[in-house]
Amino acid sequence: MNHKKKKILLVPNCFLTKGFNSSYRDEMEESLKVLLDFETGIMPMPCPHLFAIMNNEIGDNCQSNSINLEEKSLTVSPDFYTRIVNHLLDKIIKFRQLNFEITGIIGIKDSPVCEAGYSHSSTAFSYGYYMKMLRKKLHEQSIKIPMVNINNPAGCCNNN
């Protein structure tokens, strides 16, 4: 049996899907090579935008291509983020029980939902609503996982 610690990096869903369009392909490929070199697996985090669309939780006045999930203008049920974060937290706890090390969480720079670190507009840490809640739930469980941002892929997490 291999007793080597297994490592996983939690990444935004858009890191592995359409959010990284062809102009970001080189960055994505380079990132994946680094992860492979360090023998680190990746796990996509649930995307609040996709979750809302797939579960018909957006208001009638929202279109799927312009969902606004900012805290101050939520168009979803009050427990929306709680359910997503609790599901992700359960996965993190189970992976840790199986001796996986969660090496980090990647956020999307300047995203009102998924930002997890320094933003262009601030010299202080700034968290999008999803990452803020995830950070709070991890703290409540005494789980410390570093969070950092990647540049916002074109069309990803934009609420314009």
Short mmCIF file of C-alpha atoms in Angstrom, two decimals:
data_model
loop_
_atom_site.label_atom_id
_atom_site.label_comp_id
_atom_site.label_asym_id
_atom_site.label_seq_id
_atom_site.Cartn_x
_atom_site.Cartn_y
_atom_site.Cartn_z
CA MET A 1 0.00 0.00 0.00
CA ASN A 2 1.27 3.45 -0.93
CA HIS A 3 1.48 5.64 2.19
CA LYS A 4 2.47 8.71 0.20
CA LYS A 5 0.20 11.65 0.96
CA LYS A 6 -2.28 12.30 -1.82
CA LYS A 7 -2.74 15.96 -2.74
CA ILE A 8 -5.72 17.76 -4.29
CA LEU A 9 -6.16 21.35 -5.39
CA LEU A 10 -9.72 22.70 -5.48
CA VAL A 11 -10.29 24.74 -8.63
CA PRO A 12 -13.20 26.73 -10.01
CA ASN A 13 -15.36 24.75 -12.38
CA CYS A 14 -14.61 27.26 -15.15
CA PHE A 15 -10.89 26.41 -14.88
CA LEU A 16 -11.70 23.09 -16.56
CA THR A 17 -14.63 24.13 -18.73
CA LYS A 18 -15.70 26.88 -21.10
CA GLY A 19 -14.49 29.66 -18.82
CA PHE A 20 -10.97 29.11 -20.06
CA ASN A 21 -11.43 29.83 -23.73
CA SER A 22 -8.76 29.33 -26.36
CA SER A 23 -6.92 32.52 -25.39
CA TYR A 24 -6.27 30.99 -21.95
CA ARG A 25 -5.40 27.50 -23.23
CA ASP A 26 -1.63 27.97 -22.74
CA GLU A 27 -2.12 29.18 -19.15
CA MET A 28 -4.39 26.24 -18.39
CA GLU A 29 -1.99 23.72 -19.94
CA GLU A 30 0.94 25.19 -18.01
CA SER A 31 -1.02 25.08 -14.76
CA LEU A 32 -1.99 21.46 -15.34
CA LYS A 33 1.65 20.53 -16.07
CA VAL A 34 2.74 22.11 -12.78
CA LEU A 35 0.06 20.19 -10.89
CA LEU A 36 1.16 16.94 -12.53
CA ASP A 37 4.82 17.67 -11.72
CA PHE A 38 3.90 18.09 -8.06
CA GLU A 39 1.69 14.98 -8.21
CA THR A 40 -1.35 17.02 -7.28
CA GLY A 41 -4.83 16.12 -8.41
CA ILE A 42 -7.52 18.64 -9.14
CA MET A 43 -11.14 18.72 -8.11
CA PRO A 44 -13.56 21.24 -9.59
CA MET A 45 -15.69 23.07 -7.07
CA PRO A 46 -19.42 23.37 -7.69
CA CYS A 47 -20.14 26.49 -9.75
CA PRO A 48 -22.89 28.67 -8.20
CA HIS A 49 -23.92 29.96 -11.64
CA LEU A 50 -24.30 26.47 -13.11
CA PHE A 51 -25.94 25.18 -9.93
CA ALA A 52 -28.56 27.93 -10.14
CA ILE A 53 -29.28 27.22 -13.78
CA MET A 54 -29.41 23.43 -13.39
CA ASN A 55 -31.68 23.60 -10.36
CA ASN A 56 -34.00 26.27 -11.74
CA GLU A 57 -33.16 28.54 -8.82
CA ILE A 58 -32.86 31.79 -10.68
CA GLY A 59 -35.55 34.42 -10.59
CA ASP A 60 -37.89 34.85 -13.54
CA ASN A 61 -36.22 38.14 -14.39
CA CYS A 62 -32.75 36.57 -14.87
CA GLN A 63 -31.44 35.15 -18.09
CA SER A 64 -29.02 32.22 -17.86
CA ASN A 65 -26.23 34.17 -19.56
CA SER A 66 -26.43 37.14 -17.19
CA ILE A 67 -27.13 35.72 -13.75
CA ASN A 68 -26.20 38.09 -10.98
CA LEU A 69 -25.37 36.18 -7.82
CA GLU A 70 -23.76 39.00 -5.86
CA GLU A 71 -24.65 39.07 -2.18
CA LYS A 72 -26.40 42.42 -2.44
CA SER A 73 -28.60 41.36 -5.34
CA LEU A 74 -29.23 37.67 -4.82
CA THR A 75 -31.76 36.23 -7.17
CA VAL A 76 -31.68 32.82 -5.53
CA SER A 77 -33.10 31.31 -2.35
CA PRO A 78 -31.52 32.44 0.95
CA ASP A 79 -29.97 29.01 1.61
CA PHE A 80 -28.54 28.74 -1.93
CA TYR A 81 -24.86 29.25 -1.03
CA THR A 82 -25.21 27.33 2.22
CA ARG A 83 -26.25 24.20 0.33
CA ILE A 84 -23.40 24.48 -2.19
CA VAL A 85 -20.78 25.20 0.47
CA ASN A 86 -22.02 22.47 2.81
CA HIS A 87 -21.83 19.94 -0.02
CA LEU A 88 -18.26 21.02 -0.83
CA LEU A 89 -17.31 21.01 2.86
CA ASP A 90 -18.59 17.42 3.18
CA LYS A 91 -16.34 16.41 0.26
CA ILE A 92 -13.33 18.16 1.79
CA ILE A 93 -13.88 16.43 5.14
CA LYS A 94 -14.26 13.01 3.46
CA PHE A 95 -11.13 13.49 1.36
CA ARG A 96 -9.18 14.45 4.49
CA GLN A 97 -10.48 11.32 6.26
CA LEU A 98 -9.08 9.33 3.33
CA ASN A 99 -5.65 10.92 3.94
CA PHE A 100 -5.86 13.43 1.10
CA GLU A 101 -4.23 16.79 1.62
CA ILE A 102 -6.21 19.70 0.21
CA THR A 103 -3.27 21.86 -0.88
CA GLY A 104 -5.23 24.96 -1.80
CA ILE A 105 -8.34 26.60 -3.14
CA ILE A 106 -8.23 28.70 -6.29
CA GLY A 107 -10.52 31.71 -6.64
CA ILE A 108 -11.29 33.98 -9.58
CA LYS A 109 -9.77 37.45 -9.33
CA ASP A 110 -12.35 40.27 -9.28
CA SER A 111 -15.31 37.89 -9.25
CA PRO A 112 -18.10 39.05 -6.92
CA VAL A 113 -18.85 35.39 -6.22
CA CYS A 114 -15.56 33.45 -6.45
CA GLU A 115 -12.79 35.89 -5.53
CA ALA A 116 -10.43 34.55 -2.88
CA GLY A 117 -7.53 36.95 -2.41
CA TYR A 118 -6.11 40.26 -3.51
CA SER A 119 -8.16 42.12 -6.11
CA HIS A 120 -7.17 44.78 -8.62
CA SER A 121 -9.21 47.35 -6.76
CA SER A 122 -7.84 46.68 -3.29
CA THR A 123 -4.60 46.00 -1.47
CA ALA A 124 -6.44 43.94 1.12
CA PHE A 125 -7.88 40.47 0.82
CA SER A 126 -11.29 40.43 -0.78
CA TYR A 127 -13.66 37.49 -0.94
CA GLY A 128 -16.61 36.86 -3.21
CA TYR A 129 -19.76 35.67 -1.52
CA TYR A 130 -19.17 31.96 -2.26
CA MET A 131 -15.54 32.00 -1.11
CA LYS A 132 -16.39 34.09 1.96
CA MET A 133 -18.94 31.49 3.06
CA LEU A 134 -16.57 28.59 2.27
CA ARG A 135 -13.80 30.27 4.27
CA LYS A 136 -16.19 30.76 7.21
CA LYS A 137 -17.34 27.11 7.15
CA LEU A 138 -13.74 25.87 6.94
CA HIS A 139 -12.84 28.07 9.92
CA GLU A 140 -15.77 26.65 11.92
CA GLN A 141 -14.37 23.16 11.28
CA SER A 142 -10.80 24.31 12.14
CA ILE A 143 -9.68 23.45 8.62
CA LYS A 144 -6.95 25.66 7.18
CA ILE A 145 -6.57 25.66 3.41
CA PRO A 146 -4.73 28.45 1.56
CA MET A 147 -6.77 30.41 -0.97
CA VAL A 148 -5.35 32.27 -3.97
CA ASN A 149 -6.73 33.86 -7.13
CA ILE A 150 -6.15 33.28 -10.80
CA ASN A 151 -6.92 35.92 -13.41
CA ASN A 152 -10.53 36.05 -14.48
CA PRO A 153 -10.92 33.97 -17.66
CA ALA A 154 -12.80 35.86 -20.37
CA GLY A 155 -16.50 35.35 -19.83
CA CYS A 156 -16.13 33.51 -16.51
CA CYS A 157 -17.94 34.74 -13.44
CA ASN A 158 -18.74 38.07 -15.06
CA ASN A 159 -22.04 39.54 -14.05
CA ASN A 160 -22.25 42.21 -16.73
#
